Amino acid sequence: MNKLTLPAFVMAVWSVHANATPFDTCPSKAYLFQSAPVKVYGVNLVTGATTLLEDDTGTTANVNGVGFNFTDRYIYGYDTTNKKIVRMGKNFQVADVNTSDLPTDHTFYVGDVYDHTYYLYRTNKGLFKIDLSPLDSDASAVLPVVKISSRATVSLTDMAFHPGNGKLYGIDNNSGFLYEFDPTSGQETYIADTGQKGTFGAGYFDVNGYYYVSRNNDVSSGGVVIREGGKIYRVNMSLDESGDFVESDFTAVEFADGPMSNQNDGARCANAPVIDEDSNIDFGDAPDSYKTTLASNGPRHQLDELTWLGLNGVDGDSDGAVSPDSDDLTGIDDEDGIGFVTAVEPGLDTLVTAYASTTGYLSGWIDWDGDGEFDEPGDKVFEDQLLQAGQNVLFFEADLNAVAGDTWSRFRFSQQTGLDADGGSTSGEVEDHGLTITAANTRQEHFPSSTGFVTLAYEDNYPYTADYDMNDVVMFLRVTETLKDDVVAKIKVTGQLAALGASYHNGFAIRLPNVARTAVNTQLTYLKVNGQLQSDSGMETDMQEASFVISNDLNEAADFSCQYFRTLENCREDISYEFELTISFNPDADVSGLPDMPYDPFIFATPDKYHGEGMPEHPGRSWEVHLADQAPTEKFDKVNIMGLGVDDSNDATGKYFKTSNNLPWALMLPEQWEWPKERVDLLKAYPDFEGYATEGDGTNALWYKSDNAVSAETY
């Protein structure tokens, strides 16, 4: 076997790489080069999906300033480690390209290829070009590097050729300004402010003249991220028949989520469309005023073979099928994931079903005012709602001012969160559905206001006063009634557990006195705790009146680490338990006996838990505490509990849950109140309260104000 000398051996290896097979076609995907040793990724600009194509390119160096040569279908780049020109074929193996007069006093990070010529740019150094045509006949040809211009004032980290006019474009990292560069003279021309700043390490064009740029890393100010890295933006630089820009607005629009990196550079065949013929992307179907097509930056999802809505799977689209066209007219019927079960009426609740192939996140929008856009804050009805595999039951409240008539909705299901109504996603499906908003004469009333809370405070030593600190359960509460034709059609009760200074275990419930349980529309009645939909509404099915248990045991439901939650100085934890109870009534229900808000909120003893001496053992639901003079529920054990201790309740006079001198076991205050500390008697913390309670004539009516408190005794 003949031996090769070392130089001959090196040349032999180089020749294999230099003659590597070029790309078969002008590919639609963008190529992203990162890291040292350089790794090559394929980026779907439409969705932001990224695939590692090659992590071993045959070099330990970083390659930057890359560009795709449509003529010979190679990618050319600059080896920043060894300061030389290289190229890659479809196997992504790096091969050297021989050059002369390549500057050695600096590196290049910016470049692109156009018309069989490789261009390099370095701020404050100049614009250079290399004619690649000699390589067509001799892969070992030495290519001269020609300096076009010394003028290079724009701070660039990538640039790209427009396939329509042959000009170079780049965005200044410091200002976010878009510049045009004449490749024959290096002349730099300001075009517009894109509105985005940061290091745009990768830039690409598509065949329609759209310019895509990817920001490397986060942009921060004062330690706060003000612009996220990895975002792919699109600038509309399409041309008309005369070669002028179609748009005068060159704002960089967020287009998709891409990868973050300290070292980003991109190459793409600009003559290719951004969507493959065999699309694996799902688009929407609404009219294009809702931003449906790719040109409008419409919603689109990379098909991941895991995440979709409905039973029938999902097929790929070449673009949005704008209504009256539909994705269902071709391929499979895949718009079957979202179902509207009940009518959509202003201010009232609607039940929808969402069938998910797997766990993921759903966001949804409805155009309430019929303006052909999803841009109003209230249009978003779901935000990153976690779905489980299979059928999911969801509720949303229709906007009180929704305009009756036909409109559109959009639902996006993905493994990603934070999606808008437009833009790309790396997984999932989008479904657009037309719907009709039914006219309804609705209005709302709030207690105490649309944003405020009353304070409910309970003493759980009933029928004894014991420490009488009135902090065993403290709940902030708000109620909103939606009236249809001046009749209450829906109630929403919102609460926050503000304090829990109890050693006994207590539950919390809300009763609607004089309203039959059968008046409730169980299909549209539901309970959420800390934003999570519960398995049932908590309605007590063994009562005649409508009554709802929010929690059987607040001690177990709330998340806190110290005893006597928010009643001691060493237990100043944040509120961690919130609920939202929505009650809807049947259309023909009799709710004429419904009392004023907030109806009847009460506490009860947790079943199977000890609740004090002198009481029936483990009284459970038979022990209750209500606001003063509110009759107990039908479950209350009047025989064995009422009248015990210092309780002076009397059915005949309508006096309930008060002592003989009118001290109550529950209070409702018209604001967020400062309650007594643990084991501090209410009369000590608020000295004026005793006169207010015993006199009963309005004396000391403002006893609960902080100015009338002994501040050292309140939390």
XYZ file of C-alpha atoms in Angstrom:
715
model
C 0.000 0.000 0.000
C 1.450 3.317 -1.021
C 1.908 5.947 1.643
C 0.751 9.526 1.146
C 2.883 12.402 2.267
C 1.130 14.623 4.876
C 0.363 17.491 2.458
C -1.025 15.083 -0.126
C -3.174 13.377 2.544
C -4.611 16.713 3.729
C -5.401 17.688 0.110
C -7.109 14.348 -0.475
C -9.407 14.796 2.511
C -10.119 18.407 1.513
C -11.023 17.396 -2.014
C -13.630 14.932 -0.764
C -15.250 17.647 1.324
C -14.941 20.312 -1.388
C -16.731 18.098 -3.880
C -19.480 17.126 -1.455
C -22.910 16.803 -2.975
C -24.808 20.091 -3.288
C -28.431 20.475 -2.173
C -30.897 18.780 -4.505
C -33.231 21.763 -4.698
C -33.740 25.271 -3.424
C -35.051 24.240 0.042
C -37.872 26.106 1.786
C -36.488 25.763 5.303
C -34.069 28.261 6.799
C -30.726 27.060 8.131
C -29.440 28.294 11.462
C -25.783 28.030 12.471
C -24.906 28.165 16.168
C -22.062 27.494 18.566
C -18.492 26.301 18.258
C -18.130 23.597 17.053
C -20.812 24.789 14.692
C -24.174 23.024 14.737
C -26.715 23.320 11.938
C -30.450 23.590 12.613
C -33.401 23.660 10.261
C -35.903 26.394 11.133
C -39.460 26.496 9.868
C -39.948 30.249 9.612
C -43.704 29.837 9.492
C -44.025 28.178 12.898
C -40.617 28.602 14.539
C -40.143 24.837 14.837
C -36.446 23.947 15.008
C -34.725 20.640 14.182
C -31.072 19.787 14.743
C -29.794 18.675 11.342
C -26.111 18.170 12.083
C -24.034 18.460 15.242
C -20.819 17.133 13.678
C -19.876 19.233 10.671
C -16.285 17.996 10.570
C -14.832 21.087 12.252
C -14.296 22.407 15.762
C -14.731 25.982 14.538
C -17.631 28.399 14.468
C -19.021 29.261 11.038
C -20.777 32.599 10.561
C -21.777 34.997 7.803
C -23.497 32.180 5.908
C -25.465 32.435 2.675
C -27.162 30.019 0.277
C -25.927 30.093 -3.337
C -28.861 29.377 -5.629
C -26.534 28.858 -8.607
C -24.523 25.901 -7.299
C -26.778 25.070 -4.279
C -24.011 25.239 -1.650
C -24.001 27.189 1.600
C -20.974 29.473 1.972
C -19.687 30.848 5.252
C -16.778 32.302 7.171
C -14.804 30.209 9.657
C -14.400 32.735 12.501
C -11.963 30.518 14.372
C -9.453 30.076 11.519
C -10.360 33.160 9.418
C -11.130 31.395 6.174
C -13.980 30.780 3.738
C -15.806 27.433 3.811
C -18.795 25.821 2.172
C -21.236 22.989 2.881
C -23.384 20.682 0.780
C -26.478 18.795 1.777
C -24.505 16.626 4.208
C -23.444 19.770 6.137
C -19.746 18.855 6.170
C -17.436 21.882 6.185
C -14.920 22.180 3.326
C -12.327 24.914 2.842
C -12.474 27.357 -0.050
C -9.135 28.780 -1.234
C -8.962 32.573 -1.357
C -6.440 35.364 -1.770
C -6.397 38.807 -0.130
C -8.827 37.778 2.610
C -8.237 40.235 5.499
C -6.460 38.726 8.467
C -6.700 41.647 10.892
C -10.380 40.991 11.671
C -13.137 38.402 11.361
C -16.505 38.472 9.592
C -19.885 37.702 11.105
C -22.100 39.078 8.341
C -22.518 37.678 4.843
C -24.819 36.428 2.116
C -24.680 35.073 -1.455
C -26.345 36.536 -4.537
C -25.813 35.946 -8.257
C -22.978 33.465 -7.645
C -21.090 36.030 -5.508
C -20.362 35.823 -1.788
C -20.517 39.148 0.074
C -18.974 39.838 3.474
C -19.539 42.847 5.724
C -17.828 44.067 8.865
C -18.771 47.267 10.681
C -16.034 49.913 10.343
C -14.062 47.606 7.999
C -16.061 47.508 4.792
C -18.050 45.489 2.276
C -16.225 42.707 0.360
C -17.138 40.267 -2.415
C -15.887 36.943 -3.745
C -16.766 35.636 -7.219
C -17.686 31.957 -6.762
C -17.954 30.997 -10.439
C -14.386 29.566 -10.748
C -15.445 26.751 -8.405
C -17.819 25.443 -11.062
C -14.894 23.983 -13.006
C -12.220 23.750 -10.306
C -13.126 23.092 -6.680
C -9.537 24.019 -5.742
C -9.575 27.416 -7.480
C -8.164 30.360 -5.564
C -10.806 33.085 -5.287
C -9.742 36.728 -4.971
C -11.405 38.785 -2.208
C -12.315 42.242 -3.517
C -13.050 45.204 -1.276
C -16.108 47.090 -2.590
C -16.206 49.889 -0.030
C -14.567 50.960 3.204
C -17.812 52.580 4.321
C -19.493 50.301 6.875
C -21.131 52.346 9.604
C -24.163 50.211 10.393
C -23.911 47.813 13.338
C -24.970 44.524 11.726
C -24.839 40.896 12.794
C -26.468 39.569 9.610
C -27.730 40.791 6.256
C -29.673 39.218 3.400
C -30.288 39.784 -0.314
C -33.764 40.676 -1.519
C -34.583 38.183 -4.314
C -36.621 40.799 -6.162
C -34.210 43.731 -6.467
C -30.774 42.299 -5.691
C -30.123 44.751 -2.826
C -28.725 43.861 0.577
C -30.708 44.627 3.740
C -29.923 44.544 7.431
C -31.181 45.922 10.756
C -28.912 48.007 12.954
C -28.764 46.280 16.328
C -28.481 49.491 18.329
C -31.263 51.511 16.730
C -33.526 48.923 15.124
C -33.274 50.883 11.857
C -33.586 49.024 8.557
C -30.851 49.830 5.987
C -30.377 49.067 2.305
C -26.887 48.383 0.908
C -25.938 48.722 -2.740
C -23.752 45.664 -3.483
C -21.921 47.483 -6.287
C -20.840 50.523 -4.260
C -21.522 49.736 -0.619
C -23.793 52.799 -0.365
C -25.865 52.628 2.831
C -29.431 53.994 2.753
C -31.764 54.346 5.748
C -35.177 52.808 5.047
C -37.248 52.879 8.240
C -37.431 52.169 11.956
C -38.554 48.544 12.489
C -39.435 49.162 16.143
C -37.247 46.285 17.351
C -33.751 46.395 18.834
C -31.254 43.717 19.783
C -28.762 41.429 18.147
C -30.407 40.028 15.025
C -27.932 37.273 14.266
C -29.947 35.580 11.530
C -31.770 37.163 8.603
C -33.621 35.557 5.661
C -35.797 36.506 2.691
C -38.520 34.466 1.037
C -39.573 34.469 -2.607
C -42.361 36.985 -1.900
C -39.959 39.564 -0.500
C -40.683 39.156 3.199
C -37.635 39.693 5.429
C -37.304 37.502 8.531
C -34.911 38.259 11.392
C -34.230 36.300 14.569
C -33.065 38.007 17.766
C -30.253 36.135 19.507
C -30.896 36.752 23.205
C -33.068 38.745 25.585
C -32.744 42.517 25.669
C -32.772 43.770 29.268
C -32.950 47.131 30.967
C -32.239 47.492 34.677
C -32.245 43.737 35.049
C -35.719 43.452 33.493
C -36.241 41.676 30.161
C -37.884 44.174 27.816
C -37.493 42.174 24.574
C -37.388 38.392 24.437
C -34.648 36.528 22.609
C -35.327 33.818 20.058
C -38.270 35.737 18.606
C -38.590 35.668 14.813
C -39.893 38.906 13.300
C -41.108 39.586 9.784
C -40.828 42.819 7.800
C -43.013 43.223 4.705
C -40.590 44.224 1.928
C -42.572 42.807 -0.981
C -42.366 44.661 -4.301
C -44.958 45.724 -6.843
C -44.579 45.291 -10.607
C -42.519 48.487 -10.888
C -40.065 47.301 -8.242
C -41.287 49.657 -5.500
C -42.139 48.460 -2.008
C -45.808 47.582 -1.641
C -45.911 48.803 1.956
C -44.521 51.970 3.489
C -44.685 50.508 6.986
C -41.590 48.418 7.731
C -42.485 47.532 11.331
C -41.002 44.212 12.455
C -44.027 42.068 13.371
C -43.576 39.175 15.798
C -43.996 36.116 13.621
C -42.915 33.004 15.540
C -40.787 31.723 18.421
C -37.310 30.518 17.482
C -34.245 29.387 19.448
C -32.052 31.689 21.555
C -28.267 31.689 21.239
C -25.199 33.860 21.749
C -24.056 32.954 18.222
C -26.742 32.956 15.535
C -26.386 33.135 11.784
C -28.758 32.129 9.058
C -28.850 31.062 5.418
C -31.786 30.336 3.164
C -32.600 29.941 -0.508
C -34.500 33.206 -0.978
C -36.120 31.956 -4.178
C -38.167 29.383 -2.274
C -41.580 29.863 -0.670
C -41.624 29.471 3.109
C -44.165 26.630 3.002
C -43.327 23.236 1.532
C -45.591 21.712 -1.096
C -46.296 18.880 1.345
C -47.280 21.211 4.173
C -47.218 19.982 7.747
C -48.764 23.217 9.043
C -52.342 23.908 10.129
C -53.930 27.308 9.414
C -57.228 28.960 10.398
C -60.384 29.528 8.327
C -61.864 32.859 9.462
C -62.076 35.887 7.133
C -58.674 37.483 6.663
C -59.640 40.585 8.652
C -58.964 38.286 11.626
C -55.368 37.729 10.355
C -55.804 34.247 8.925
C -53.451 33.902 5.955
C -49.680 33.715 6.154
C -49.423 37.150 4.506
C -51.445 38.515 7.432
C -49.286 36.645 9.977
C -52.238 34.371 10.636
C -52.190 31.615 13.270
C -50.429 28.436 12.164
C -49.248 25.319 13.970
C -46.537 22.842 13.126
C -48.088 19.372 13.124
C -46.268 17.373 15.788
C -48.288 14.128 15.403
C -49.246 14.453 19.083
C -51.273 17.602 19.687
C -54.605 18.365 18.022
C -58.275 19.057 18.707
C -61.045 16.606 17.892
C -61.335 12.937 17.001
C -60.227 13.076 13.388
C -56.653 14.300 13.692
C -55.407 17.232 11.620
C -54.014 17.707 8.118
C -51.622 20.263 6.651
C -52.634 23.394 4.743
C -50.777 25.465 2.181
C -52.287 28.633 3.695
C -55.344 29.879 5.534
C -58.591 28.734 3.861
C -60.402 32.049 4.204
C -64.179 31.766 4.697
C -66.331 30.747 2.855
C -63.561 28.310 1.952
C -62.682 25.880 4.715
C -59.915 23.497 5.646
C -62.617 20.809 5.778
C -63.187 21.111 2.021
C -59.856 19.367 1.442
C -58.225 16.491 3.305
C -59.950 15.268 6.454
C -62.727 16.928 8.445
C -60.460 18.204 11.205
C -62.469 21.174 12.524
C -64.254 18.974 15.073
C -62.510 19.759 18.351
C -64.606 22.649 19.732
C -68.339 22.437 20.365
C -70.720 25.178 21.568
C -73.227 23.382 23.797
C -75.323 26.339 24.980
C -76.365 29.679 23.490
C -74.099 32.736 23.610
C -75.920 35.656 25.273
C -74.388 38.938 26.530
C -73.358 38.736 30.185
C -74.356 35.088 30.553
C -72.297 31.921 30.592
C -71.714 29.529 27.705
C -70.667 25.895 27.949
C -68.222 24.616 25.352
C -66.513 21.274 24.941
C -62.949 20.802 23.779
C -61.743 17.353 22.732
C -57.957 17.105 23.082
C -55.667 14.416 21.723
C -53.312 14.878 24.681
C -52.615 17.309 27.481
C -51.874 20.823 26.283
C -52.912 24.454 26.500
C -55.942 26.110 24.930
C -56.419 29.799 24.224
C -59.553 31.222 22.672
C -60.922 34.480 21.286
C -64.383 35.744 20.301
C -65.057 38.917 18.335
C -67.673 40.406 20.652
C -68.294 43.654 18.807
C -68.285 42.161 15.308
C -65.543 44.463 14.021
C -63.714 41.645 12.219
C -60.772 41.536 14.658
C -59.703 39.774 17.850
C -57.850 42.815 19.167
C -59.979 43.932 22.135
C -58.716 42.840 25.605
C -62.065 41.224 26.406
C -62.029 39.143 23.208
C -59.795 36.554 24.883
C -62.045 34.033 26.634
C -59.415 31.375 27.461
C -55.728 31.867 28.179
C -53.445 28.841 28.473
C -56.306 26.702 29.764
C -54.835 23.290 30.582
C -56.716 20.511 28.794
C -56.554 16.821 29.570
C -56.645 14.133 26.906
C -60.255 13.499 25.897
C -63.363 15.625 26.373
C -62.997 18.817 28.445
C -65.940 20.909 29.673
C -65.245 24.653 29.777
C -67.198 27.822 30.514
C -66.813 31.416 29.459
C -68.814 34.536 30.194
C -70.039 36.433 27.147
C -69.136 40.106 27.120
C -71.970 42.156 28.626
C -71.810 44.545 25.666
C -71.549 41.850 22.988
C -73.276 42.812 19.727
C -76.021 40.417 18.679
C -75.516 38.701 15.335
C -73.020 36.505 13.519
C -69.363 36.668 14.459
C -66.225 34.504 14.634
C -64.214 32.656 17.266
C -60.681 31.250 17.248
C -59.242 28.466 19.391
C -55.549 27.484 19.506
C -54.341 24.283 21.178
C -50.614 23.741 21.636
C -47.803 22.597 23.875
C -46.775 26.255 23.935
C -48.205 28.944 26.182
C -48.552 32.663 25.637
C -49.938 32.432 22.094
C -51.707 35.398 20.521
C -54.570 35.178 18.043
C -51.978 35.357 15.260
C -48.404 34.135 14.783
C -46.704 30.755 14.615
C -46.617 27.809 16.975
C -44.383 24.749 16.987
C -47.207 22.328 17.823
C -50.954 21.801 17.850
C -53.911 23.049 15.867
C -56.029 26.149 15.277
C -59.800 26.006 14.798
C -61.896 28.984 13.662
C -65.660 28.752 14.162
C -68.490 31.047 13.194
C -71.128 31.595 15.863
C -74.233 33.675 16.579
C -74.605 35.957 19.590
C -78.245 35.929 20.690
C -79.842 39.272 21.551
C -80.634 39.679 25.245
C -81.704 42.554 27.503
C -79.039 42.078 30.174
C -77.393 44.277 32.788
C -75.268 43.743 35.894
C -75.348 44.847 39.518
C -72.372 44.509 41.869
C -71.946 44.165 45.628
C -70.178 46.087 47.057
C -68.751 47.226 43.671
C -67.290 45.747 40.485
C -63.789 45.697 42.006
C -64.248 45.949 45.802
C -64.858 43.385 48.533
C -66.803 43.199 51.767
C -65.259 41.390 54.729
C -67.004 38.451 56.374
C -65.621 37.596 59.826
C -66.693 34.572 61.876
C -66.175 33.404 65.454
C -66.266 29.582 65.565
C -66.742 29.166 69.332
C -70.523 29.471 68.910
C -72.588 29.077 71.070
C -69.888 30.370 73.394
C -67.891 33.580 72.972
C -64.576 32.237 74.376
C -61.764 34.437 72.966
C -64.242 36.313 70.682
C -61.448 37.384 68.349
C -63.701 37.211 65.249
C -60.865 35.936 63.052
C -61.497 32.187 62.916
C -62.631 32.585 59.307
C -62.170 35.898 57.510
C -63.353 36.004 53.917
C -63.289 38.820 51.372
C -66.405 38.576 49.201
C -67.848 40.162 46.057
C -71.107 39.340 44.275
C -72.235 40.196 40.749
C -75.785 39.636 39.531
C -76.586 39.477 35.814
C -80.210 40.342 35.153
C -82.039 39.406 31.963
C -85.243 41.361 31.400
C -84.805 42.624 34.998
C -84.806 39.102 36.454
C -81.664 37.598 37.983
C -80.363 35.045 35.482
C -76.861 34.504 36.839
C -74.886 35.074 40.042
C -71.123 35.170 40.359
C -69.616 35.037 43.844
C -65.897 35.739 44.185
C -64.063 35.177 47.448
C -60.615 35.207 49.027
C -59.691 33.536 52.308
C -58.073 36.455 54.149
C -57.417 34.797 57.543
C -57.946 31.529 59.371
C -57.327 31.921 63.090
C -59.052 28.704 64.107
C -57.942 25.514 65.782
C -61.286 23.919 64.848
C -61.887 22.855 61.242
C -64.533 24.863 59.399
C -66.178 24.737 55.988
C -67.657 27.652 54.039
C -70.908 27.744 52.071
C -73.394 30.108 50.449
C -77.165 29.633 50.538
C -79.773 31.363 48.404
C -82.714 31.681 50.827
C -86.185 31.264 49.313
C -84.752 29.886 46.047
C -85.435 26.238 45.273
C -82.562 23.989 44.305
C -84.510 23.010 41.174
C -84.331 26.618 39.951
C -80.609 26.195 39.308
C -79.362 25.364 35.801
C -76.845 22.722 36.816
C -75.324 22.596 33.316
C -74.119 26.203 33.615
C -73.322 26.247 37.334
C -69.728 25.646 38.327
C -67.039 26.331 40.908
C -63.431 27.350 40.377
C -60.805 27.265 43.139
C -57.569 29.111 42.483
C -58.590 29.306 38.847
C -59.131 25.565 38.481
C -62.530 24.197 37.517
C -63.783 21.777 40.172
C -65.444 18.456 39.470
C -68.796 19.766 40.715
C -70.365 23.047 41.775
C -70.687 22.101 45.439
C -74.498 22.290 45.352
C -76.035 20.439 48.295
C -78.391 18.022 46.570
C -80.032 16.932 49.853
C -81.488 20.401 50.555
C -84.670 22.017 49.276
C -83.116 25.478 49.024
C -80.182 26.171 46.741
C -77.012 25.938 48.829
C -73.399 25.552 47.716
C -70.445 24.259 49.715
C -67.298 26.097 48.652
C -65.049 24.034 50.925
C -65.726 21.347 53.522
C -62.458 22.141 55.288
C -60.724 25.493 54.783
C -57.756 24.321 56.871
C -57.037 21.582 54.339
C -57.944 23.588 51.243
C -55.764 26.635 51.926
C -52.010 26.540 51.354
C -50.173 27.997 54.339
C -47.288 26.814 56.455
C -48.046 28.369 59.856
C -50.883 27.904 62.312
C -53.397 30.719 62.723
C -53.011 31.965 59.168
C -52.670 35.771 58.967
C -53.718 36.364 62.584
C -50.248 36.392 64.135
C -47.314 38.666 63.343
C -45.137 35.682 62.428
C -47.695 34.374 59.936
C -47.861 37.092 57.279
C -48.272 34.860 54.251
C -49.961 35.845 51.010
C -53.568 34.938 50.319
C -53.479 31.514 48.705
C -57.121 30.443 48.485
C -59.557 32.092 46.078
C -62.828 30.838 44.669
C -65.359 31.808 42.044
C -68.848 30.318 42.163
C -71.068 30.908 39.116
C -74.767 30.065 39.495
C -77.097 30.171 36.492
C -80.859 29.760 36.695
C -83.273 27.954 34.440
C -85.149 30.332 32.102
C -88.508 29.766 33.845
C -87.114 29.665 37.410
C -88.857 31.565 40.224
C -86.182 33.683 41.907
C -88.544 36.387 43.168
C -87.755 35.501 46.795
C -83.995 35.956 46.376
C -82.778 38.293 49.156
C -80.301 41.116 48.703
C -76.675 40.321 48.003
C -74.641 38.642 49.473
C -77.556 36.286 50.359
C -76.439 33.902 53.128
C -72.699 33.102 53.399
C -72.028 30.903 56.434
C -69.500 28.579 58.038
C -70.133 25.047 59.280
C -68.194 22.405 61.196
C -66.101 20.100 59.036
C -67.676 16.622 59.119
C -65.940 14.057 61.352
C -63.891 16.727 63.124
C -63.968 17.727 66.813
C -65.649 21.089 67.365
C -65.512 21.813 71.098
C -66.873 20.707 74.465
C -70.563 20.868 75.202
C -71.408 20.070 71.568
C -72.769 16.958 69.897
C -69.745 14.832 68.977
C -68.399 15.831 65.549
C -71.473 17.918 64.664
C -70.423 18.470 61.017
C -73.047 20.185 58.850
C -75.502 20.351 61.768
C -73.406 23.168 63.301
C -73.520 26.521 61.490
C -72.750 30.187 62.056
C -74.588 32.791 59.994
C -74.683 36.563 59.943
C -76.779 38.115 62.707
C -80.522 37.405 62.455
C -80.119 35.110 59.452
C -82.040 31.892 60.028
C -79.947 28.720 59.756
C -80.388 26.126 56.998
C -82.590 23.061 57.237
C -79.502 21.021 58.188
C -78.854 23.017 61.389
C -79.487 21.104 64.639
C -81.778 23.566 66.400
C -82.771 21.071 69.066
C -79.295 20.337 70.419
C -77.348 23.500 69.596
C -79.546 26.601 69.436
C -79.816 28.231 72.868
C -76.742 26.559 74.315
C -74.079 28.588 76.103
C -74.691 32.317 75.633
C -76.701 31.982 72.426
C -79.958 33.951 72.585
C -81.413 32.841 69.261
C -85.200 32.674 69.066
C -87.333 31.424 66.186
C -90.365 33.333 67.364
C -88.671 36.750 67.310
C -86.381 36.050 64.351
C -83.257 36.588 66.426
C -80.377 34.355 65.428
C -76.682 33.972 66.247
C -76.528 36.754 68.843
C -76.044 36.888 72.595
C -78.557 38.459 74.974
C -76.729 41.789 74.599
C -76.717 41.434 70.790
C -73.088 40.458 70.266
C -73.028 38.434 66.994
C -70.881 35.454 65.977
C -70.470 36.786 62.450
C -69.896 40.200 60.932
C -70.089 41.751 57.482
C -68.036 44.921 57.010
C -68.397 47.117 53.882
C -64.661 47.094 53.070
C -61.484 45.047 53.513
C -61.303 45.181 57.286
C -58.422 44.937 59.769
C -59.437 42.043 62.021
C -58.200 41.435 65.612
C -55.029 39.459 66.194
C -55.221 35.910 67.480
C -56.979 35.686 70.924
C -57.580 39.433 71.056
C -61.199 40.113 72.005
C -63.077 42.138 69.370
C -64.228 44.526 72.111
C -60.609 45.189 73.042
C -59.451 45.747 69.457
C -62.512 47.905 68.622
C -63.832 49.471 71.852
C -66.743 51.205 70.093
C -68.222 47.952 68.859
C -69.926 47.050 72.162
C -71.926 50.265 72.164
C -72.848 49.785 68.520
C -74.081 46.228 69.131
C -75.900 46.724 72.420
C -77.563 50.034 71.598
C -78.731 48.993 68.133
C -79.602 52.572 67.188
C -76.721 53.405 64.873
C -74.477 54.675 67.651
C -70.795 54.250 66.784
C -71.737 53.096 63.278
C -68.148 53.575 62.092
C -66.675 51.459 64.872
C -64.888 49.206 62.310
C -62.751 51.967 60.782
C -59.016 51.675 61.400
C -59.059 55.088 63.065
C -61.303 53.631 65.768
C -59.152 50.516 66.303
C -56.430 49.874 68.845
C -53.798 49.416 66.183
C -51.552 47.218 68.318
C -54.402 44.705 68.619
C -55.286 44.317 64.926
C -53.579 42.389 62.166
